[in-house]
PDB file of C-alpha atoms in Angstrom:
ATOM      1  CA  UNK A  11      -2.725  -8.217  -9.948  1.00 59.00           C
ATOM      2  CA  UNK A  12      -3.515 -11.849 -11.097  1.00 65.00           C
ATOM      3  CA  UNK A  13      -0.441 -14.150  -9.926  1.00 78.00           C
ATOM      4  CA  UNK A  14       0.431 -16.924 -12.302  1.00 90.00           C
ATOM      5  CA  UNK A  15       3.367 -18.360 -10.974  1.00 94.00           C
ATOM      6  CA  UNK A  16       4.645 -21.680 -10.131  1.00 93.00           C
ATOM      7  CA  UNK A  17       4.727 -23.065  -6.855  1.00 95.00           C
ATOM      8  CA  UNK A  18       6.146 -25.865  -5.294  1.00 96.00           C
ATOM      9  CA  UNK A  19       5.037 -27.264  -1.857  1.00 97.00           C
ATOM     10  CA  UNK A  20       6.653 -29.817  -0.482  1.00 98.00           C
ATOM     11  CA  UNK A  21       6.975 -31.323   3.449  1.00 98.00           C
ATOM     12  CA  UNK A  22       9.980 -30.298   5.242  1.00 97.00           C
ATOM     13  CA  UNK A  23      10.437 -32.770   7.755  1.00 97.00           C
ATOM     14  CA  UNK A  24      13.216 -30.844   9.257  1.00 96.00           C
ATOM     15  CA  UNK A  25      11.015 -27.481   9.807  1.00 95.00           C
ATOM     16  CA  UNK A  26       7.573 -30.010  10.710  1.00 97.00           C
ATOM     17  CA  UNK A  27       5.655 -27.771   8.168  1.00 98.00           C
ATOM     18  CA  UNK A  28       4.610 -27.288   4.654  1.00 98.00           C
ATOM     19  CA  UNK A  29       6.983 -25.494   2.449  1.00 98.00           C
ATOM     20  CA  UNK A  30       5.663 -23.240  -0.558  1.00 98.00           C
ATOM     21  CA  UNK A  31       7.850 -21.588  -2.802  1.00 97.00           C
ATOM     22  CA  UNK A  32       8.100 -19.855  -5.907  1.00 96.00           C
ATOM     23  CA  UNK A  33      10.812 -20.168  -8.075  1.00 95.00           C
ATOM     24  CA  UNK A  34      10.642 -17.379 -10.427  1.00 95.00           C
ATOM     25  CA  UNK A  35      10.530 -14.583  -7.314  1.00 96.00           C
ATOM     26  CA  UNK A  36      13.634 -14.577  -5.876  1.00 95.00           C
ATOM     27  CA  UNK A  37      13.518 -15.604  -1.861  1.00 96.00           C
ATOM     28  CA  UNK A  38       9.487 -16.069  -1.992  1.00 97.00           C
ATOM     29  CA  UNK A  39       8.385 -18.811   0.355  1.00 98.00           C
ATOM     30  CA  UNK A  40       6.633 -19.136   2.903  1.00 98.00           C
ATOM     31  CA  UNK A  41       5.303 -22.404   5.269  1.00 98.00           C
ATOM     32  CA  UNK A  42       2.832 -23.460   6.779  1.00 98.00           C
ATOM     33  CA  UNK A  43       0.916 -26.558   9.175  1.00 98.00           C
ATOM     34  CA  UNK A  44      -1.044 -27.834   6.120  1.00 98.00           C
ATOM     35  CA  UNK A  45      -0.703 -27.032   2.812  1.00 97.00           C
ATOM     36  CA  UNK A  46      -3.703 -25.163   2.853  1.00 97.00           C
ATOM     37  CA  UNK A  47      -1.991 -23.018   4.904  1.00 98.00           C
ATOM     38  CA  UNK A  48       1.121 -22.484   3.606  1.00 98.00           C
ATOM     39  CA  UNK A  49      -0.391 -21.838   0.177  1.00 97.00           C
ATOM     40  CA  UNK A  50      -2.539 -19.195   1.728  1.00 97.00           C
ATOM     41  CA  UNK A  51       0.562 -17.969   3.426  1.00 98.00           C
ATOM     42  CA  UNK A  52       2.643 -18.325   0.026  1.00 98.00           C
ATOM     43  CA  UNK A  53       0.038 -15.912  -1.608  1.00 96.00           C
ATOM     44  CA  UNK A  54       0.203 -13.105   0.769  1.00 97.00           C
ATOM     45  CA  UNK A  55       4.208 -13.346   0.444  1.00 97.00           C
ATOM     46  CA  UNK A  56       3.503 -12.987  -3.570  1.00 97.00           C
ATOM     47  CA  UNK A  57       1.737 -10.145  -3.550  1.00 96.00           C
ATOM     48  CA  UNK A  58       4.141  -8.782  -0.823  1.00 97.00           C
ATOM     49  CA  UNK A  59       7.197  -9.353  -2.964  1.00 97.00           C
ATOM     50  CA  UNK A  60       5.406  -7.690  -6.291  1.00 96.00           C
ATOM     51  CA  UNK A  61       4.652  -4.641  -3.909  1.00 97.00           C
ATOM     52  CA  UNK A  62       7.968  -4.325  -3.104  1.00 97.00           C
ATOM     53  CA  UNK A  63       8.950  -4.792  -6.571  1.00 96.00           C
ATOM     54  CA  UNK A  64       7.302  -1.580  -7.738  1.00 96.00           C
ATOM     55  CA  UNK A  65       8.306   0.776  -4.862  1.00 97.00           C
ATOM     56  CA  UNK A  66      12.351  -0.178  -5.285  1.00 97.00           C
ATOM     57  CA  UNK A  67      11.537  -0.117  -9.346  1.00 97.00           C
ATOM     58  CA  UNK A  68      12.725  -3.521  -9.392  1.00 96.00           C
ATOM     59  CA  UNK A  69      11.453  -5.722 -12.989  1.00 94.00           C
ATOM     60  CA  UNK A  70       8.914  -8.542 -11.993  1.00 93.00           C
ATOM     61  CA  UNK A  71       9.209 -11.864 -14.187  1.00 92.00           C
ATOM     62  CA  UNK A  72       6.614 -12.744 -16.386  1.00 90.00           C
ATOM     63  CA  UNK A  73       5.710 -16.227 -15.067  1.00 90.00           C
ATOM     64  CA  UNK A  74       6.480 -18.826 -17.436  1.00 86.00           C
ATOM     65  CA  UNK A  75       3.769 -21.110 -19.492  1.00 79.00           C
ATOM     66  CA  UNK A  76       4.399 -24.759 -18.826  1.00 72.00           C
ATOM     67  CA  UNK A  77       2.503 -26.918 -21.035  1.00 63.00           C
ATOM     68  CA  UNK A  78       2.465 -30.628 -20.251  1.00 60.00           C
ATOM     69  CA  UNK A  79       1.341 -32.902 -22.363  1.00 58.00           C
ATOM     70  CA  UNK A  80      -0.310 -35.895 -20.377  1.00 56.00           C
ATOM     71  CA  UNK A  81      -1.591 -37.888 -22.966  1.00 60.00           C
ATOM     72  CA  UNK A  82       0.707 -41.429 -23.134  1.00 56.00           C
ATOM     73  CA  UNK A  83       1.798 -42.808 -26.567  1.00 57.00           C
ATOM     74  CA  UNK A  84       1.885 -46.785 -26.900  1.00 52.00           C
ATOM     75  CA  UNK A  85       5.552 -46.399 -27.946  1.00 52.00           C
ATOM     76  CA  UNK A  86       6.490 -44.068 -25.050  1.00 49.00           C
ATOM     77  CA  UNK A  87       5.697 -47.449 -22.467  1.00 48.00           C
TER      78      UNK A  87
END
């Protein structure tokens, strides 16, 4: 199962780790030392969660499509 979804990492100063979650699942996180790591450690707890999912015939999201578009416009300065 290909996972698509977003995650955000970010340094939690309070926990001394890396913190990587994933909005569109529902209490997925996980941490981590680096954010290597906690990516790594974020995956597992994906596939974990769509697993579970399945067995309790729970829906999984789709993961949304973000486009961003990067290119600056003169007037937008």
């Amino acid at each position: 199962m290909m996972l698509r979804y977003e995650i955000i990492m970010y340094w939690s100063q309070e926990d001394e780790a890396f913190i990587a979650e994933v909005p569109e699942l529902p209490g997925c996180a996980a941490d981590g030392a680096t954010y290597q790591e906690a990516l790594t450690h974020v995956e597992v707890v994906m596939q974990e969660w769509m697993e579970t999912a399945q067995e309790l015939v729970r829906p999984i999201p789709d993961p949304t499509e973000r486009r961003f578009d990067v290119g600056l416009k003169s007037s937008n300065l």
